[in-house]
């Protein structure tokens, strides 16, 4: 790749790039004018920074239909949100249900909690394309089941789980539901009230178009979690005991104000452009990719078939090409950024039958064009012909 060749970015599932202009602007403004520590001190700039956080919380509440913005706590990423929820909710001896298409940010804490808290975990196998059989799920509940944790969309397959049906089933059985919205926030409509979601872990840096180091956790007002971290919150400063008020109790330490300013701008951009428009556009692009891949010999894509719902992810593997070598050549010879390997989701690869070799993941985003998709398809075809 020549050093002046523009990068064709097809790795939005890892993090979105570039961010819309208002995100850059908001971060610069926050850095210049609101750089004080929010909630710590009553001087003008600290108050300004505090207001910025509140505005961001309100924008997120609007997006996810959260009644009280204080039920959203800022996190550094989805992983931190998932860990806060899992470690804060799960008790010794609990039975937890999850699926065979989860990211390591769910699977690893659960494995660790098996040892730390003697929990039991049932992993519901989806079919190869990521489809979940609700009858199988229903049979998995036991009197000890306290939580179902699942993604809204798989980061390998692009498949979508029926969250509203899962929450209904879980609530009938007296269990709560934690949703990993890493790949759906900003792309699929999420209404936590209507969908009866108990906890929603989401990134700020992917579909919400904010910068790295941003994310959040919605916690239903009737749920109380043990905080993952304790320390300074700016509130109840006279006490050595960690506060129980929201959202402070989940946000110990100085927050990422500059990043959150960018996140707010990303969410407002999204609210203006609408989640529905982004989904329609990204879905059409994935269909274009699938149709193109269909014509390339030896390639099998993972996840839903053509015409079915999926998020902006298409992973594929080729009989003739090693996934890592393909991604390397796309980068070096064509300037195309994709991700190869296991995508931190060995379970999903096992489900798809690609645990041995992994796959190449092409993921589109808010600014991807049809021409870019065609360029990627052409490059994949060249590489597979040259072998
Ligand atoms: C489904 C899923 N869950 C969790 C994560 C972890 O997200 P983060 O990088 O924001 O911690 C990812 C990241 O790609 C993901 O795709």
Tab-separated table of C-alpha atoms and ligand atoms in Angstrom:
chain	number	residue	atom	x	y	z
A	1	UNK	CA	0.000	0.000	0.000
A	2	UNK	CA	1.352	3.439	-0.925
A	3	UNK	CA	1.656	5.781	2.036
A	4	UNK	CA	-0.622	8.356	0.376
A	5	UNK	CA	-3.298	5.788	-0.528
A	6	UNK	CA	-6.545	6.532	1.358
A	7	UNK	CA	-7.698	3.828	3.747
A	8	UNK	CA	-10.898	2.085	2.801
A	9	UNK	CA	-12.247	1.396	6.286
A	10	UNK	CA	-14.402	-1.707	6.580
A	11	UNK	CA	-13.917	-2.423	10.276
A	12	UNK	CA	-16.835	-0.513	11.791
A	13	UNK	CA	-17.789	-3.492	13.965
A	14	UNK	CA	-14.541	-2.956	15.890
A	15	UNK	CA	-15.050	0.794	16.140
A	16	UNK	CA	-16.603	3.322	13.799
A	17	UNK	CA	-14.302	5.555	11.763
A	18	UNK	CA	-14.176	8.332	10.849
A	19	UNK	CA	-16.491	10.039	13.303
A	20	UNK	CA	-18.922	12.669	11.952
A	21	UNK	CA	-17.559	16.240	12.018
A	22	UNK	CA	-19.764	17.397	14.940
A	23	UNK	CA	-18.039	14.785	17.121
A	24	UNK	CA	-14.633	16.320	16.474
A	25	UNK	CA	-16.076	19.802	17.059
A	26	UNK	CA	-17.727	18.860	20.355
A	27	UNK	CA	-14.544	17.267	21.662
A	28	UNK	CA	-12.463	20.284	20.782
A	29	UNK	CA	-14.994	22.619	22.400
A	30	UNK	CA	-15.098	20.465	25.534
A	31	UNK	CA	-11.303	20.386	25.677
A	32	UNK	CA	-11.044	24.173	25.293
A	33	UNK	CA	-14.027	25.315	27.342
A	34	UNK	CA	-15.207	22.517	29.611
A	35	UNK	CA	-11.978	20.836	30.651
A	36	UNK	CA	-12.610	20.921	34.403
A	37	UNK	CA	-13.652	17.953	36.536
A	38	UNK	CA	-17.473	17.525	36.503
A	39	UNK	CA	-19.179	17.156	39.886
A	40	UNK	CA	-15.953	18.049	41.663
A	41	UNK	CA	-16.061	21.690	42.724
A	42	UNK	CA	-18.643	24.381	42.178
A	43	UNK	CA	-16.674	26.719	39.912
A	44	UNK	CA	-18.068	27.726	36.544
A	45	UNK	CA	-16.034	25.357	34.416
A	46	UNK	CA	-16.758	22.333	36.633
A	47	UNK	CA	-20.469	23.140	36.407
A	48	UNK	CA	-20.179	23.442	32.619
A	49	UNK	CA	-18.521	20.026	32.446
A	50	UNK	CA	-21.241	18.563	34.684
A	51	UNK	CA	-23.933	19.974	32.396
A	52	UNK	CA	-22.185	18.399	29.427
A	53	UNK	CA	-22.418	14.962	31.051
A	54	UNK	CA	-26.085	15.525	31.815
A	55	UNK	CA	-26.824	16.542	28.222
A	56	UNK	CA	-25.095	13.392	26.975
A	57	UNK	CA	-27.108	11.249	29.388
A	58	UNK	CA	-30.294	12.896	28.134
A	59	UNK	CA	-29.382	12.226	24.501
A	60	UNK	CA	-28.749	8.550	25.314
A	61	UNK	CA	-32.018	8.378	27.252
A	62	UNK	CA	-33.836	9.734	24.207
A	63	UNK	CA	-32.173	7.166	21.952
A	64	UNK	CA	-32.922	4.151	24.151
A	65	UNK	CA	-36.257	5.441	25.522
A	66	UNK	CA	-34.998	5.507	29.092
A	67	UNK	CA	-37.387	7.472	31.316
A	68	UNK	CA	-34.798	8.699	33.810
A	69	UNK	CA	-31.352	9.590	32.364
A	70	UNK	CA	-29.859	8.849	35.806
A	71	UNK	CA	-30.464	5.159	35.084
A	72	UNK	CA	-27.639	5.344	32.537
A	73	UNK	CA	-24.072	5.126	33.846
A	74	UNK	CA	-21.094	6.040	31.689
A	75	UNK	CA	-18.545	3.297	31.142
A	76	UNK	CA	-15.307	3.124	29.176
A	77	UNK	CA	-16.633	0.528	26.736
A	78	UNK	CA	-19.119	-2.347	26.424
A	79	UNK	CA	-16.770	-4.703	28.238
A	80	UNK	CA	-16.758	-2.549	31.348
A	81	UNK	CA	-20.549	-2.255	31.187
A	82	UNK	CA	-20.968	-6.031	30.870
A	83	UNK	CA	-18.556	-6.679	33.738
A	84	UNK	CA	-20.329	-4.121	35.922
A	85	UNK	CA	-23.634	-5.843	35.239
A	86	UNK	CA	-22.433	-9.441	35.563
A	87	UNK	CA	-20.233	-9.006	38.645
A	88	UNK	CA	-22.715	-6.597	40.219
A	89	UNK	CA	-25.819	-8.736	39.721
A	90	UNK	CA	-24.781	-12.376	39.968
A	91	UNK	CA	-24.903	-14.090	43.373
A	92	UNK	CA	-23.282	-17.292	44.551
A	93	UNK	CA	-24.981	-20.408	43.198
A	94	UNK	CA	-27.020	-18.617	40.491
A	95	UNK	CA	-27.920	-20.309	37.242
A	96	UNK	CA	-27.313	-18.156	34.174
A	97	UNK	CA	-28.437	-18.702	30.603
A	98	UNK	CA	-26.459	-17.421	27.646
A	99	UNK	CA	-26.031	-18.304	23.960
A	100	UNK	CA	-23.456	-19.888	21.699
A	101	UNK	CA	-22.822	-16.654	19.788
A	102	UNK	CA	-21.529	-14.463	22.616
A	103	UNK	CA	-18.437	-12.280	22.649
A	104	UNK	CA	-15.630	-13.001	25.116
A	105	UNK	CA	-16.748	-9.921	27.065
A	106	UNK	CA	-19.683	-12.069	28.163
A	107	UNK	CA	-18.137	-15.549	28.086
A	108	UNK	CA	-14.972	-14.711	30.029
A	109	UNK	CA	-16.635	-13.032	33.028
A	110	UNK	CA	-19.083	-15.953	33.156
A	111	UNK	CA	-16.218	-18.474	33.134
A	112	UNK	CA	-14.556	-16.543	35.928
A	113	UNK	CA	-17.806	-16.349	37.940
A	114	UNK	CA	-18.167	-20.125	37.659
A	115	UNK	CA	-15.024	-20.384	39.777
A	116	UNK	CA	-15.495	-17.324	42.002
A	117	UNK	CA	-19.193	-17.785	42.785
A	118	UNK	CA	-19.889	-21.373	41.894
A	119	UNK	CA	-22.503	-20.374	39.344
A	120	UNK	CA	-23.801	-22.708	36.647
A	121	UNK	CA	-24.167	-21.573	33.058
A	122	UNK	CA	-26.311	-23.051	30.285
A	123	UNK	CA	-25.192	-22.092	26.798
A	124	UNK	CA	-28.088	-22.304	24.327
A	125	UNK	CA	-26.833	-23.439	20.948
A	126	UNK	CA	-28.156	-21.337	18.083
A	127	UNK	CA	-28.164	-22.761	14.584
A	128	UNK	CA	-25.214	-22.125	12.278
A	129	UNK	CA	-26.607	-18.779	11.162
A	130	UNK	CA	-27.229	-17.547	14.717
A	131	UNK	CA	-30.955	-18.306	14.955
A	132	UNK	CA	-32.207	-19.079	18.463
A	133	UNK	CA	-34.940	-21.620	19.148
A	134	UNK	CA	-37.143	-20.064	21.847
A	135	UNK	CA	-38.526	-23.492	22.838
A	136	UNK	CA	-34.999	-24.636	23.658
A	137	UNK	CA	-34.473	-21.443	25.643
A	138	UNK	CA	-37.703	-21.951	27.578
A	139	UNK	CA	-36.665	-25.467	28.602
A	140	UNK	CA	-33.336	-24.225	29.945
A	141	UNK	CA	-34.807	-22.260	32.871
A	142	UNK	CA	-34.501	-23.756	36.337
A	143	UNK	CA	-35.739	-22.392	39.679
A	144	UNK	CA	-32.215	-21.008	40.178
A	145	UNK	CA	-32.074	-19.072	36.898
A	146	UNK	CA	-31.617	-15.382	37.720
A	147	UNK	CA	-30.243	-13.987	34.488
A	148	UNK	CA	-30.233	-14.394	30.719
A	149	UNK	CA	-27.340	-12.609	29.063
A	150	UNK	CA	-27.183	-12.371	25.296
A	151	UNK	CA	-26.146	-10.082	22.518
A	152	UNK	CA	-28.620	-8.218	20.372
A	153	UNK	CA	-26.492	-8.907	17.319
A	154	UNK	CA	-23.490	-11.191	16.866
A	155	UNK	CA	-20.221	-9.493	15.953
A	156	UNK	CA	-19.278	-12.475	13.777
A	157	UNK	CA	-22.538	-13.495	12.130
A	158	UNK	CA	-24.442	-10.194	12.018
A	159	UNK	CA	-27.462	-12.216	13.199
A	160	UNK	CA	-30.105	-10.569	15.390
A	161	UNK	CA	-31.589	-12.170	18.507
A	162	UNK	CA	-35.276	-11.545	19.350
A	163	UNK	CA	-34.599	-9.568	22.527
A	164	UNK	CA	-38.233	-8.690	23.203
A	165	UNK	CA	-39.269	-12.353	23.095
A	166	UNK	CA	-36.321	-13.358	25.262
A	167	UNK	CA	-37.183	-10.765	27.934
A	168	UNK	CA	-40.831	-11.864	27.988
A	169	UNK	CA	-39.831	-15.478	28.461
A	170	UNK	CA	-37.251	-14.647	31.129
A	171	UNK	CA	-39.662	-12.430	33.067
A	172	UNK	CA	-42.313	-15.146	33.029
A	173	UNK	CA	-39.713	-17.377	34.674
A	174	UNK	CA	-38.692	-14.717	37.193
A	175	UNK	CA	-35.266	-13.984	35.633
A	176	UNK	CA	-33.697	-10.727	34.446
A	177	UNK	CA	-32.096	-9.994	31.076
A	178	UNK	CA	-28.804	-8.287	30.291
A	179	UNK	CA	-28.430	-7.296	26.634
A	180	UNK	CA	-25.060	-6.776	24.983
A	181	UNK	CA	-25.874	-4.087	22.430
A	182	UNK	CA	-22.307	-3.708	21.163
A	183	UNK	CA	-23.341	-4.296	17.548
A	184	UNK	CA	-26.895	-3.030	17.642
A	185	UNK	CA	-26.785	0.316	19.474
A	186	UNK	CA	-27.298	2.967	16.802
A	187	UNK	CA	-28.375	0.448	14.163
A	188	UNK	CA	-31.413	-1.355	15.558
A	189	UNK	CA	-34.222	0.476	17.354
A	190	UNK	CA	-33.873	-0.068	21.100
A	191	UNK	CA	-36.667	0.878	23.468
A	192	UNK	CA	-35.737	-0.494	26.887
A	193	UNK	CA	-39.243	-0.016	28.255
A	194	UNK	CA	-41.093	-1.615	25.380
A	195	UNK	CA	-38.523	-4.396	25.048
A	196	UNK	CA	-38.481	-4.815	28.852
A	197	UNK	CA	-34.694	-4.852	28.990
A	198	UNK	CA	-33.326	-4.967	32.560
A	199	UNK	CA	-29.757	-4.011	31.721
A	200	UNK	CA	-28.340	-2.737	28.443
A	201	UNK	CA	-24.572	-2.618	27.890
A	202	UNK	CA	-23.577	-0.450	24.944
A	203	UNK	CA	-20.454	1.063	23.385
A	204	UNK	CA	-20.164	4.758	22.602
A	205	UNK	CA	-17.442	4.186	20.050
A	206	UNK	CA	-19.206	1.961	17.511
A	207	UNK	CA	-22.696	2.683	16.171
A	208	UNK	CA	-23.207	5.716	18.414
A	209	UNK	CA	-20.274	7.341	16.590
A	210	UNK	CA	-18.483	8.624	19.687
A	211	UNK	CA	-14.757	8.238	20.405
A	212	UNK	CA	-12.879	5.358	22.043
A	213	UNK	CA	-13.166	5.207	25.801
A	214	UNK	CA	-16.935	5.733	25.809
A	215	UNK	CA	-19.857	3.431	26.505
A	216	UNK	CA	-22.577	2.944	29.057
A	217	UNK	CA	-24.879	0.727	31.044
A	218	UNK	CA	-28.620	1.201	31.466
A	219	UNK	CA	-29.840	-0.327	34.714
A	220	UNK	CA	-33.563	-0.727	35.391
A	221	UNK	CA	-34.575	1.579	38.286
A	222	UNK	CA	-35.626	-1.364	40.441
A	223	UNK	CA	-32.293	-3.168	40.086
A	224	UNK	CA	-29.335	-2.522	42.340
A	225	UNK	CA	-25.881	-3.693	41.358
A	226	UNK	CA	-22.771	-3.913	43.489
A	227	UNK	CA	-20.482	-1.296	41.888
A	228	UNK	CA	-17.417	-2.697	40.128
A	229	UNK	CA	-15.297	0.133	41.530
A	230	UNK	CA	-15.589	2.331	44.573
A	231	UNK	CA	-13.977	5.684	45.193
A	232	UNK	CA	-14.396	9.383	44.573
A	233	UNK	CA	-17.672	10.387	42.985
A	234	UNK	CA	-17.755	14.081	43.857
A	235	UNK	CA	-20.957	13.427	45.822
A	236	UNK	CA	-21.202	12.649	49.582
A	237	UNK	CA	-17.569	13.692	49.847
A	238	UNK	CA	-17.712	13.794	53.644
A	239	UNK	CA	-18.292	10.053	53.907
A	240	UNK	CA	-15.873	7.143	53.583
A	241	UNK	CA	-18.761	5.002	52.362
A	242	UNK	CA	-19.432	4.699	48.661
A	243	UNK	CA	-22.725	6.427	47.744
A	244	UNK	CA	-25.766	4.468	46.608
A	245	UNK	CA	-27.221	7.283	44.494
A	246	UNK	CA	-27.346	6.900	40.742
A	247	UNK	CA	-25.443	7.276	38.540
A	248	UNK	CA	-22.547	8.264	40.857
A	249	UNK	CA	-22.373	4.861	42.515
A	250	UNK	CA	-21.399	3.253	39.191
A	251	UNK	CA	-19.099	6.070	38.033
A	252	UNK	CA	-16.280	6.272	40.594
A	253	UNK	CA	-13.301	8.321	39.426
A	254	UNK	CA	-12.918	11.202	37.001
A	255	UNK	CA	-15.046	10.552	33.900
A	256	UNK	CA	-13.991	10.843	30.269
A	257	UNK	CA	-15.664	14.242	29.825
A	258	UNK	CA	-14.024	14.995	26.482
A	259	UNK	CA	-14.996	11.599	25.110
A	260	UNK	CA	-18.529	11.920	26.449
A	261	UNK	CA	-18.855	15.315	24.744
A	262	UNK	CA	-17.993	13.537	21.495
A	263	UNK	CA	-20.451	10.775	22.338
A	264	UNK	CA	-23.238	13.272	22.860
A	265	UNK	CA	-22.531	14.785	19.446
A	266	UNK	CA	-22.488	11.302	17.889
A	267	UNK	CA	-25.838	10.414	19.441
A	268	UNK	CA	-27.397	13.715	18.368
A	269	UNK	CA	-26.115	13.145	14.822
A	270	UNK	CA	-27.689	9.694	14.938
A	271	UNK	CA	-30.996	10.986	16.308
A	272	UNK	CA	-31.083	13.508	13.480
A	273	UNK	CA	-30.186	11.034	10.722
A	274	UNK	CA	-32.267	8.312	12.434
A	275	UNK	CA	-31.389	4.761	13.384
A	276	UNK	CA	-33.913	3.478	10.847
A	277	UNK	CA	-32.133	5.217	7.943
A	278	UNK	CA	-28.756	3.860	9.016
A	279	UNK	CA	-30.154	0.340	9.269
A	280	UNK	CA	-31.792	0.549	5.837
A	281	UNK	CA	-28.586	1.814	4.301
A	282	UNK	CA	-26.276	-0.671	6.027
A	283	UNK	CA	-28.592	-3.582	5.330
A	284	UNK	CA	-28.589	-2.726	1.611
A	285	UNK	CA	-24.787	-2.580	1.642
A	286	UNK	CA	-24.519	-5.994	3.314
A	287	UNK	CA	-26.866	-7.442	0.687
A	288	UNK	CA	-24.595	-6.017	-2.000
A	289	UNK	CA	-21.630	-7.704	-0.338
A	290	UNK	CA	-23.468	-11.035	-0.072
A	291	UNK	CA	-24.528	-10.920	-3.724
A	292	UNK	CA	-20.945	-10.136	-4.727
A	293	UNK	CA	-19.465	-12.908	-2.590
A	294	UNK	CA	-21.945	-15.355	-4.079
A	295	UNK	CA	-20.174	-14.963	-7.402
A	296	UNK	CA	-16.668	-15.644	-6.036
A	297	UNK	CA	-15.591	-19.275	-6.127
A	298	UNK	CA	-14.885	-21.084	-2.871
A	299	UNK	CA	-16.349	-18.399	-0.566
A	300	UNK	CA	-18.918	-19.108	2.146
A	301	UNK	CA	-20.323	-16.278	4.220
A	302	UNK	CA	-21.527	-16.690	7.772
A	303	UNK	CA	-24.841	-15.677	9.313
A	304	UNK	CA	-28.265	-15.022	7.787
A	305	UNK	CA	-29.042	-15.698	4.137
A	306	UNK	CA	-29.621	-13.009	1.503
A	307	UNK	CA	-32.819	-11.079	2.141
A	308	UNK	CA	-32.863	-11.691	5.884
A	309	UNK	CA	-32.311	-9.166	8.653
A	310	UNK	CA	-28.698	-8.610	9.729
A	311	UNK	CA	-26.524	-5.801	11.050
A	312	UNK	CA	-23.681	-4.313	9.003
A	313	UNK	CA	-21.400	-7.334	9.302
A	314	UNK	CA	-20.428	-9.923	6.724
A	315	UNK	CA	-17.845	-12.527	7.723
A	316	UNK	CA	-16.681	-15.052	5.189
A	317	UNK	CA	-14.143	-17.756	4.704
A	318	UNK	CA	-12.648	-19.139	1.553
A	319	UNK	CA	-11.574	-22.627	0.591
A	320	UNK	CA	-8.631	-21.127	-1.278
A	321	UNK	CA	-7.423	-18.390	1.069
A	322	UNK	CA	-6.278	-18.244	4.644
A	323	UNK	CA	-8.364	-15.594	6.485
A	324	UNK	CA	-5.357	-13.796	8.003
A	325	UNK	CA	-3.491	-13.801	4.679
A	326	UNK	CA	-6.550	-12.414	2.909
A	327	UNK	CA	-6.947	-9.571	5.418
A	328	UNK	CA	-3.208	-8.844	5.225
A	329	UNK	CA	-3.295	-8.606	1.445
A	330	UNK	CA	-6.447	-6.477	1.437
A	331	UNK	CA	-4.619	-4.059	3.706
A	332	UNK	CA	-1.205	-4.032	2.075
A	333	UNK	CA	-2.185	-4.250	-1.578
A	334	UNK	CA	-5.527	-2.413	-1.606
A	335	UNK	CA	-5.592	-0.238	1.525
A	336	UNK	CA	-8.703	-2.045	2.775
A	337	UNK	CA	-9.111	-2.413	6.568
A	338	UNK	CA	-10.986	-5.568	7.606
A	339	UNK	CA	-10.552	-7.895	10.570
A	340	UNK	CA	-9.557	-11.547	10.311
A	341	UNK	CA	-9.397	-14.285	12.931
A	342	UNK	CA	-11.854	-15.045	15.703
A	343	UNK	CA	-13.141	-11.542	16.532
A	344	UNK	CA	-12.978	-12.274	20.297
A	345	UNK	CA	-15.829	-14.706	19.785
A	346	UNK	CA	-14.649	-18.319	19.616
A	347	UNK	CA	-18.159	-19.473	20.557
A	348	UNK	CA	-19.683	-17.827	17.491
A	349	UNK	CA	-16.984	-19.336	15.275
A	350	UNK	CA	-17.606	-22.752	16.755
A	351	UNK	CA	-21.318	-22.255	16.039
A	352	UNK	CA	-20.606	-21.237	12.455
A	353	UNK	CA	-18.143	-24.092	11.937
A	354	UNK	CA	-15.141	-21.799	11.469
A	355	UNK	CA	-13.303	-22.409	14.733
A	356	UNK	CA	-10.391	-24.023	12.906
A	357	UNK	CA	-9.623	-21.297	10.413
A	358	UNK	CA	-11.512	-18.170	11.573
A	359	UNK	CA	-12.962	-15.785	9.024
A	360	UNK	CA	-12.532	-12.416	7.361
A	361	UNK	CA	-15.015	-9.839	8.646
A	362	UNK	CA	-16.102	-6.913	6.469
A	363	UNK	CA	-18.193	-4.411	8.412
A	364	UNK	CA	-19.829	-1.320	6.976
A	365	UNK	CA	-20.793	1.891	8.740
A	366	UNK	CA	-22.621	5.190	8.552
A	367	UNK	CA	-20.399	6.608	5.781
A	368	UNK	CA	-19.726	3.485	3.674
A	369	UNK	CA	-20.651	3.846	-0.004
A	370	UNK	CA	-21.737	1.341	-2.657
A	371	UNK	CA	-18.580	2.172	-4.594
A	372	UNK	CA	-16.455	1.206	-1.592
A	373	UNK	CA	-18.303	-2.085	-1.295
A	374	UNK	CA	-17.697	-2.767	-5.002
A	375	UNK	CA	-13.983	-1.953	-4.564
A	376	UNK	CA	-13.745	-4.434	-1.689
A	377	UNK	CA	-15.524	-7.144	-3.686
A	378	UNK	CA	-13.204	-6.558	-6.633
A	379	UNK	CA	-10.159	-6.825	-4.378
A	380	UNK	CA	-11.426	-10.055	-2.770
A	381	UNK	CA	-12.043	-11.506	-6.216
A	382	UNK	CA	-8.523	-10.565	-7.398
A	383	UNK	CA	-6.949	-12.092	-4.325
A	384	UNK	CA	-8.932	-15.294	-4.595
A	385	UNK	CA	-8.008	-15.662	-8.289
A	386	UNK	CA	-4.315	-15.030	-7.657
A	387	UNK	CA	-4.461	-17.459	-4.685
B	1	LIG	C1	-20.922	-8.390	20.635
B	1	LIG	C2	-19.815	-7.636	21.331
B	1	LIG	N1	-19.799	-7.570	22.663
B	1	LIG	C3	-18.851	-6.904	23.338
B	1	LIG	C4	-17.835	-6.245	22.669
B	1	LIG	C5	-16.816	-5.475	23.446
B	1	LIG	O1	-16.976	-4.122	23.133
B	1	LIG	P1	-15.971	-3.001	23.652
B	1	LIG	O2	-14.818	-3.047	22.713
B	1	LIG	O3	-16.752	-1.735	23.535
B	1	LIG	O4	-15.598	-3.330	25.024
B	1	LIG	C6	-17.797	-6.280	21.275
B	1	LIG	C7	-16.710	-5.636	20.547
B	1	LIG	O5	-16.549	-5.732	19.373
B	1	LIG	C8	-18.822	-6.987	20.582
B	1	LIG	O6	-18.848	-7.021	19.266
